[in-house]
Amino acid sequence: IKAGFEALYDYLTHDALPDDGHAAEAASVLGEVLGSDEAGSFRTTLSRNLKWLIDLDMQDHLTPSSFSLWKAVQEGWSIF
């Protein structure tokens, strides 16, 4: 688990990523749990909450569109 977190942290802090603040914010949160007792819990929660992205039907639905998860969150969209 730790190696995966470290690889993700390295990716999020890489200079090649756009400087829009999103990667830095994610890296900050991840940096807080690296090496802590909460790392396993954080990984489980992250995995559970992103699992829908690996569904092939969902990928087919999102790929050809201009859907923005960021916009959905900011505007309070509901999937229900």
Backbone atoms as SQL, in Angstrom:
CREATE TABLE atoms (id INTEGER PRIMARY KEY, chain TEXT, resi INTEGER, resn TEXT, atom TEXT, x REAL, y REAL, z REAL);
INSERT INTO atoms VALUES
  (1, 'A', 1, 'ILE', 'N', 0.838, -1.199, 0.000),
  (2, 'A', 1, 'ILE', 'CA', 0.000, 0.000, 0.000),
  (3, 'A', 1, 'ILE', 'C', 0.875, 1.252, 0.000),
  (4, 'A', 2, 'LYS', 'N', 1.886, 1.245, 0.845),
  (5, 'A', 2, 'LYS', 'CA', 2.732, 2.427, 0.964),
  (6, 'A', 2, 'LYS', 'C', 3.420, 2.758, -0.360),
  (7, 'A', 3, 'ALA', 'N', 3.907, 1.733, -1.063),
  (8, 'A', 3, 'ALA', 'CA', 4.586, 1.979, -2.341),
  (9, 'A', 3, 'ALA', 'C', 3.629, 2.619, -3.345),
  (10, 'A', 4, 'GLY', 'N', 2.386, 2.159, -3.370),
  (11, 'A', 4, 'GLY', 'CA', 1.394, 2.742, -4.268),
  (12, 'A', 4, 'GLY', 'C', 1.097, 4.186, -3.927),
  (13, 'A', 5, 'PHE', 'N', 0.973, 4.466, -2.632),
  (14, 'A', 5, 'PHE', 'CA', 0.738, 5.843, -2.201),
  (15, 'A', 5, 'PHE', 'C', 1.916, 6.734, -2.587),
  (16, 'A', 6, 'GLU', 'N', 3.124, 6.217, -2.387),
  (17, 'A', 6, 'GLU', 'CA', 4.306, 7.010, -2.713),
  (18, 'A', 6, 'GLU', 'C', 4.394, 7.286, -4.209),
  (19, 'A', 7, 'ALA', 'N', 4.047, 6.291, -5.025),
  (20, 'A', 7, 'ALA', 'CA', 4.055, 6.486, -6.480),
  (21, 'A', 7, 'ALA', 'C', 3.015, 7.534, -6.883),
  (22, 'A', 8, 'LEU', 'N', 1.840, 7.465, -6.282),
  (23, 'A', 8, 'LEU', 'CA', 0.799, 8.450, -6.573),
  (24, 'A', 8, 'LEU', 'C', 1.237, 9.840, -6.117),
  (25, 'A', 9, 'TYR', 'N', 1.845, 9.919, -4.946),
  (26, 'A', 9, 'TYR', 'CA', 2.337, 11.198, -4.435),
  (27, 'A', 9, 'TYR', 'C', 3.389, 11.783, -5.378),
  (28, 'A', 10, 'ASP', 'N', 4.313, 10.922, -5.841),
  (29, 'A', 10, 'ASP', 'CA', 5.339, 11.380, -6.783),
  (30, 'A', 10, 'ASP', 'C', 4.706, 11.913, -8.062),
  (31, 'A', 11, 'TYR', 'N', 3.683, 11.226, -8.546),
  (32, 'A', 11, 'TYR', 'CA', 2.986, 11.668, -9.759),
  (33, 'A', 11, 'TYR', 'C', 2.316, 13.024, -9.536),
  (34, 'A', 12, 'LEU', 'N', 1.635, 13.157, -8.410),
  (35, 'A', 12, 'LEU', 'CA', 0.902, 14.394, -8.126),
  (36, 'A', 12, 'LEU', 'C', 1.815, 15.594, -7.897),
  (37, 'A', 13, 'THR', 'N', 3.051, 15.345, -7.521),
  (38, 'A', 13, 'THR', 'CA', 3.986, 16.441, -7.263),
  (39, 'A', 13, 'THR', 'C', 4.962, 16.652, -8.416),
  (40, 'A', 14, 'HIS', 'N', 4.750, 15.959, -9.522),
  (41, 'A', 14, 'HIS', 'CA', 5.643, 16.078, -10.681),
  (42, 'A', 14, 'HIS', 'C', 5.462, 17.444, -11.344),
  (43, 'A', 15, 'ASP', 'N', 6.548, 18.034, -11.772),
  (44, 'A', 15, 'ASP', 'CA', 6.519, 19.370, -12.381),
  (45, 'A', 15, 'ASP', 'C', 5.760, 19.426, -13.705),
  (46, 'A', 16, 'ALA', 'N', 5.580, 18.282, -14.367),
  (47, 'A', 16, 'ALA', 'CA', 4.919, 18.271, -15.675),
  (48, 'A', 16, 'ALA', 'C', 3.400, 18.448, -15.577),
  (49, 'A', 17, 'LEU', 'N', 2.836, 18.286, -14.392),
  (50, 'A', 17, 'LEU', 'CA', 1.388, 18.446, -14.240),
  (51, 'A', 17, 'LEU', 'C', 1.006, 19.921, -14.296),
  (52, 'A', 18, 'PRO', 'N', -0.195, 20.213, -14.800),
  (53, 'A', 18, 'PRO', 'CA', -0.653, 21.612, -14.839),
  (54, 'A', 18, 'PRO', 'C', -0.694, 22.203, -13.431),
  (55, 'A', 19, 'ASP', 'N', -0.376, 23.444, -13.323),
  (56, 'A', 19, 'ASP', 'CA', -0.353, 24.122, -12.027),
  (57, 'A', 19, 'ASP', 'C', -1.703, 24.780, -11.761),
  (58, 'A', 20, 'ASP', 'N', -2.753, 23.935, -11.643),
  (59, 'A', 20, 'ASP', 'CA', -4.087, 24.479, -11.387),
  (60, 'A', 20, 'ASP', 'C', -4.516, 24.297, -9.933),
  (61, 'A', 21, 'GLY', 'N', -3.640, 23.729, -9.133),
  (62, 'A', 21, 'GLY', 'CA', -3.920, 23.568, -7.714),
  (63, 'A', 21, 'GLY', 'C', -4.549, 22.243, -7.330),
  (64, 'A', 22, 'HIS', 'N', -5.160, 21.545, -8.275),
  (65, 'A', 22, 'HIS', 'CA', -5.844, 20.297, -7.950),
  (66, 'A', 22, 'HIS', 'C', -4.862, 19.205, -7.532),
  (67, 'A', 23, 'ALA', 'N', -3.791, 19.043, -8.292),
  (68, 'A', 23, 'ALA', 'CA', -2.800, 18.020, -7.967),
  (69, 'A', 23, 'ALA', 'C', -2.126, 18.340, -6.635),
  (70, 'A', 24, 'ALA', 'N', -1.828, 19.601, -6.415),
  (71, 'A', 24, 'ALA', 'CA', -1.188, 20.006, -5.161),
  (72, 'A', 24, 'ALA', 'C', -2.095, 19.734, -3.966),
  (73, 'A', 25, 'GLU', 'N', -3.374, 19.987, -4.133),
  (74, 'A', 25, 'GLU', 'CA', -4.328, 19.723, -3.049),
  (75, 'A', 25, 'GLU', 'C', -4.407, 18.227, -2.754),
  (76, 'A', 26, 'ALA', 'N', -4.480, 17.414, -3.810),
  (77, 'A', 26, 'ALA', 'CA', -4.526, 15.960, -3.629),
  (78, 'A', 26, 'ALA', 'C', -3.237, 15.463, -2.990),
  (79, 'A', 27, 'ALA', 'N', -2.106, 15.993, -3.415),
  (80, 'A', 27, 'ALA', 'CA', -0.821, 15.595, -2.844),
  (81, 'A', 27, 'ALA', 'C', -0.745, 15.965, -1.364),
  (82, 'A', 28, 'SER', 'N', -1.306, 17.103, -1.008),
  (83, 'A', 28, 'SER', 'CA', -1.312, 17.535, 0.385),
  (84, 'A', 28, 'SER', 'C', -2.092, 16.561, 1.261),
  (85, 'A', 29, 'VAL', 'N', -3.268, 16.174, 0.793),
  (86, 'A', 29, 'VAL', 'CA', -4.088, 15.217, 1.547),
  (87, 'A', 29, 'VAL', 'C', -3.368, 13.883, 1.647),
  (88, 'A', 30, 'LEU', 'N', -2.817, 13.429, 0.532),
  (89, 'A', 30, 'LEU', 'CA', -2.112, 12.155, 0.513),
  (90, 'A', 30, 'LEU', 'C', -0.883, 12.200, 1.415),
  (91, 'A', 31, 'GLY', 'N', -0.175, 13.319, 1.399),
  (92, 'A', 31, 'GLY', 'CA', 1.007, 13.470, 2.233),
  (93, 'A', 31, 'GLY', 'C', 0.701, 13.376, 3.714),
  (94, 'A', 32, 'GLU', 'N', -0.510, 13.762, 4.099),
  (95, 'A', 32, 'GLU', 'CA', -0.904, 13.697, 5.506),
  (96, 'A', 32, 'GLU', 'C', -1.079, 12.267, 5.996),
  (97, 'A', 33, 'VAL', 'N', -1.429, 11.345, 5.100),
  (98, 'A', 33, 'VAL', 'CA', -1.691, 9.973, 5.540),
  (99, 'A', 33, 'VAL', 'C', -0.539, 9.015, 5.256),
  (100, 'A', 34, 'LEU', 'N', 0.424, 9.413, 4.415),
  (101, 'A', 34, 'LEU', 'CA', 1.558, 8.533, 4.137),
  (102, 'A', 34, 'LEU', 'C', 2.296, 8.200, 5.428),
  (103, 'A', 35, 'GLY', 'N', 2.469, 6.932, 5.662),
  (104, 'A', 35, 'GLY', 'CA', 3.191, 6.499, 6.844),
  (105, 'A', 35, 'GLY', 'C', 2.401, 6.579, 8.135),
  (106, 'A', 36, 'SER', 'N', 1.147, 6.961, 8.066),
  (107, 'A', 36, 'SER', 'CA', 0.339, 7.050, 9.280),
  (108, 'A', 36, 'SER', 'C', -0.516, 5.801, 9.435),
  (109, 'A', 37, 'ASP', 'N', -1.150, 5.690, 10.579),
  (110, 'A', 37, 'ASP', 'CA', -2.048, 4.563, 10.831),
  (111, 'A', 37, 'ASP', 'C', -3.308, 4.650, 9.975),
  (112, 'A', 38, 'GLU', 'N', -3.580, 5.804, 9.409),
  (113, 'A', 38, 'GLU', 'CA', -4.789, 6.002, 8.615),
  (114, 'A', 38, 'GLU', 'C', -4.614, 5.618, 7.145),
  (115, 'A', 39, 'ALA', 'N', -3.427, 5.242, 6.729),
  (116, 'A', 39, 'ALA', 'CA', -3.168, 4.964, 5.312),
  (117, 'A', 39, 'ALA', 'C', -4.075, 3.869, 4.759),
  (118, 'A', 40, 'GLY', 'N', -4.254, 2.785, 5.492),
  (119, 'A', 40, 'GLY', 'CA', -5.109, 1.694, 5.030),
  (120, 'A', 40, 'GLY', 'C', -6.556, 2.125, 4.896),
  (121, 'A', 41, 'SER', 'N', -7.040, 2.855, 5.867),
  (122, 'A', 41, 'SER', 'CA', -8.414, 3.358, 5.836),
  (123, 'A', 41, 'SER', 'C', -8.605, 4.331, 4.680),
  (124, 'A', 42, 'PHE', 'N', -7.628, 5.189, 4.473),
  (125, 'A', 42, 'PHE', 'CA', -7.690, 6.159, 3.382),
  (126, 'A', 42, 'PHE', 'C', -7.743, 5.441, 2.038),
  (127, 'A', 43, 'ARG', 'N', -6.899, 4.421, 1.871),
  (128, 'A', 43, 'ARG', 'CA', -6.861, 3.665, 0.624),
  (129, 'A', 43, 'ARG', 'C', -8.192, 2.974, 0.365),
  (130, 'A', 44, 'THR', 'N', -8.765, 2.363, 1.395),
  (131, 'A', 44, 'THR', 'CA', -10.042, 1.670, 1.252),
  (132, 'A', 44, 'THR', 'C', -11.143, 2.641, 0.833),
  (133, 'A', 45, 'THR', 'N', -11.202, 3.778, 1.487),
  (134, 'A', 45, 'THR', 'CA', -12.219, 4.778, 1.159),
  (135, 'A', 45, 'THR', 'C', -12.024, 5.314, -0.254),
  (136, 'A', 46, 'LEU', 'N', -10.791, 5.617, -0.615),
  (137, 'A', 46, 'LEU', 'CA', -10.498, 6.116, -1.953),
  (138, 'A', 46, 'LEU', 'C', -10.886, 5.092, -3.008),
  (139, 'A', 47, 'SER', 'N', -10.518, 3.847, -2.774),
  (140, 'A', 47, 'SER', 'CA', -10.835, 2.774, -3.720),
  (141, 'A', 47, 'SER', 'C', -12.339, 2.608, -3.880),
  (142, 'A', 48, 'ARG', 'N', -13.052, 2.589, -2.771),
  (143, 'A', 48, 'ARG', 'CA', -14.504, 2.407, -2.805),
  (144, 'A', 48, 'ARG', 'C', -15.188, 3.553, -3.549),
  (145, 'A', 49, 'ASN', 'N', -14.729, 4.765, -3.317),
  (146, 'A', 49, 'ASN', 'CA', -15.373, 5.922, -3.925),
  (147, 'A', 49, 'ASN', 'C', -15.022, 6.132, -5.394),
  (148, 'A', 50, 'LEU', 'N', -13.967, 5.492, -5.870),
  (149, 'A', 50, 'LEU', 'CA', -13.588, 5.624, -7.277),
  (150, 'A', 50, 'LEU', 'C', -13.903, 4.379, -8.097),
  (151, 'A', 51, 'LYS', 'N', -14.445, 3.363, -7.446),
  (152, 'A', 51, 'LYS', 'CA', -14.697, 2.085, -8.111),
  (153, 'A', 51, 'LYS', 'C', -15.600, 2.223, -9.332),
  (154, 'A', 52, 'TRP', 'N', -16.541, 3.132, -9.298),
  (155, 'A', 52, 'TRP', 'CA', -17.466, 3.296, -10.417),
  (156, 'A', 52, 'TRP', 'C', -16.745, 3.705, -11.692),
  (157, 'A', 53, 'LEU', 'N', -15.551, 4.274, -11.582),
  (158, 'A', 53, 'LEU', 'CA', -14.816, 4.701, -12.767),
  (159, 'A', 53, 'LEU', 'C', -14.278, 3.537, -13.592),
  (160, 'A', 54, 'ILE', 'N', -14.135, 2.341, -12.989),
  (161, 'A', 54, 'ILE', 'CA', -13.620, 1.200, -13.743),
  (162, 'A', 54, 'ILE', 'C', -14.719, 0.433, -14.461),
  (163, 'A', 55, 'ASP', 'N', -15.965, 0.771, -14.202),
  (164, 'A', 55, 'ASP', 'CA', -17.077, 0.118, -14.879),
  (165, 'A', 55, 'ASP', 'C', -17.050, 0.496, -16.364),
  (166, 'A', 56, 'LEU', 'N', -17.030, -0.506, -17.245),
  (167, 'A', 56, 'LEU', 'CA', -16.923, -0.248, -18.681),
  (168, 'A', 56, 'LEU', 'C', -18.085, 0.578, -19.221),
  (169, 'A', 57, 'ASP', 'N', -19.293, 0.322, -18.732),
  (170, 'A', 57, 'ASP', 'CA', -20.440, 1.115, -19.178),
  (171, 'A', 57, 'ASP', 'C', -20.276, 2.586, -18.794),
  (172, 'A', 58, 'MET', 'N', -19.750, 2.830, -17.600),
  (173, 'A', 58, 'MET', 'CA', -19.536, 4.207, -17.159),
  (174, 'A', 58, 'MET', 'C', -18.440, 4.858, -17.997),
  (175, 'A', 59, 'GLN', 'N', -17.379, 4.117, -18.304),
  (176, 'A', 59, 'GLN', 'CA', -16.314, 4.664, -19.145),
  (177, 'A', 59, 'GLN', 'C', -16.843, 5.010, -20.530),
  (178, 'A', 60, 'ASP', 'N', -17.669, 4.124, -21.088),
  (179, 'A', 60, 'ASP', 'CA', -18.270, 4.402, -22.395),
  (180, 'A', 60, 'ASP', 'C', -19.144, 5.648, -22.340),
  (181, 'A', 61, 'HIS', 'N', -19.825, 5.825, -21.235),
  (182, 'A', 61, 'HIS', 'CA', -20.720, 6.973, -21.079),
  (183, 'A', 61, 'HIS', 'C', -19.939, 8.286, -20.936),
  (184, 'A', 62, 'LEU', 'N', -18.841, 8.249, -20.205),
  (185, 'A', 62, 'LEU', 'CA', -18.096, 9.471, -19.924),
  (186, 'A', 62, 'LEU', 'C', -17.091, 9.849, -21.009),
  (187, 'A', 63, 'THR', 'N', -16.529, 8.869, -21.695),
  (188, 'A', 63, 'THR', 'CA', -15.452, 9.125, -22.644),
  (189, 'A', 63, 'THR', 'C', -15.819, 10.103, -23.755),
  (190, 'A', 64, 'PRO', 'N', -16.933, 9.904, -24.461),
  (191, 'A', 64, 'PRO', 'CA', -17.198, 10.793, -25.595),
  (192, 'A', 64, 'PRO', 'C', -17.884, 12.108, -25.216),
  (193, 'A', 65, 'SER', 'N', -17.974, 12.403, -23.951),
  (194, 'A', 65, 'SER', 'CA', -18.729, 13.587, -23.554),
  (195, 'A', 65, 'SER', 'C', -17.821, 14.677, -23.000),
  (196, 'A', 66, 'SER', 'N', -18.415, 15.785, -22.724),
  (197, 'A', 66, 'SER', 'CA', -17.689, 16.888, -22.092),
  (198, 'A', 66, 'SER', 'C', -18.014, 16.933, -20.596),
  (199, 'A', 67, 'PHE', 'N', -18.461, 15.799, -20.045),
  (200, 'A', 67, 'PHE', 'CA', -18.809, 15.709, -18.631),
  (201, 'A', 67, 'PHE', 'C', -17.637, 16.150, -17.771),
  (202, 'A', 68, 'SER', 'N', -17.917, 16.939, -16.784),
  (203, 'A', 68, 'SER', 'CA', -16.897, 17.413, -15.863),
  (204, 'A', 68, 'SER', 'C', -17.310, 17.065, -14.439),
  (205, 'A', 69, 'LEU', 'N', -16.566, 16.156, -13.814),
  (206, 'A', 69, 'LEU', 'CA', -16.855, 15.801, -12.430),
  (207, 'A', 69, 'LEU', 'C', -16.668, 17.022, -11.531),
  (208, 'A', 70, 'TRP', 'N', -15.674, 17.829, -11.840),
  (209, 'A', 70, 'TRP', 'CA', -15.432, 19.050, -11.072),
  (210, 'A', 70, 'TRP', 'C', -16.656, 19.963, -11.129),
  (211, 'A', 71, 'LYS', 'N', -17.210, 20.155, -12.340),
  (212, 'A', 71, 'LYS', 'CA', -18.388, 21.004, -12.506),
  (213, 'A', 71, 'LYS', 'C', -19.589, 20.409, -11.767),
  (214, 'A', 72, 'ALA', 'N', -19.726, 19.090, -11.836),
  (215, 'A', 72, 'ALA', 'CA', -20.837, 18.423, -11.154),
  (216, 'A', 72, 'ALA', 'C', -20.785, 18.666, -9.650),
  (217, 'A', 73, 'VAL', 'N', -19.599, 18.570, -9.087),
  (218, 'A', 73, 'VAL', 'CA', -19.443, 18.785, -7.645),
  (219, 'A', 73, 'VAL', 'C', -19.692, 20.248, -7.298),
  (220, 'A', 74, 'GLN', 'N', -19.096, 21.157, -8.067),
  (221, 'A', 74, 'GLN', 'CA', -19.234, 22.584, -7.790),
  (222, 'A', 74, 'GLN', 'C', -20.675, 23.069, -7.908),
  (223, 'A', 75, 'GLU', 'N', -21.434, 22.470, -8.836),
  (224, 'A', 75, 'GLU', 'CA', -22.817, 22.895, -9.052),
  (225, 'A', 75, 'GLU', 'C', -23.825, 22.051, -8.277),
  (226, 'A', 76, 'GLY', 'N', -23.329, 21.082, -7.502),
  (227, 'A', 76, 'GLY', 'CA', -24.212, 20.286, -6.655),
  (228, 'A', 76, 'GLY', 'C', -25.142, 19.357, -7.410),
  (229, 'A', 77, 'TRP', 'N', -24.678, 18.827, -8.548),
  (230, 'A', 77, 'TRP', 'CA', -25.512, 17.911, -9.320),
  (231, 'A', 77, 'TRP', 'C', -25.859, 16.680, -8.500),
  (232, 'A', 78, 'SER', 'N', -26.958, 16.048, -8.831),
  (233, 'A', 78, 'SER', 'CA', -27.374, 14.806, -8.184),
  (234, 'A', 78, 'SER', 'C', -27.486, 13.715, -9.237),
  (235, 'A', 79, 'ILE', 'N', -27.129, 12.493, -8.863),
  (236, 'A', 79, 'ILE', 'CA', -27.259, 11.372, -9.800),
  (237, 'A', 79, 'ILE', 'C', -28.538, 10.597, -9.533),
  (238, 'A', 80, 'PHE', 'N', -29.325, 11.084, -8.601),
  (239, 'A', 80, 'PHE', 'CA', -30.556, 10.380, -8.252),
  (240, 'A', 80, 'PHE', 'C', -31.742, 10.985, -8.950);
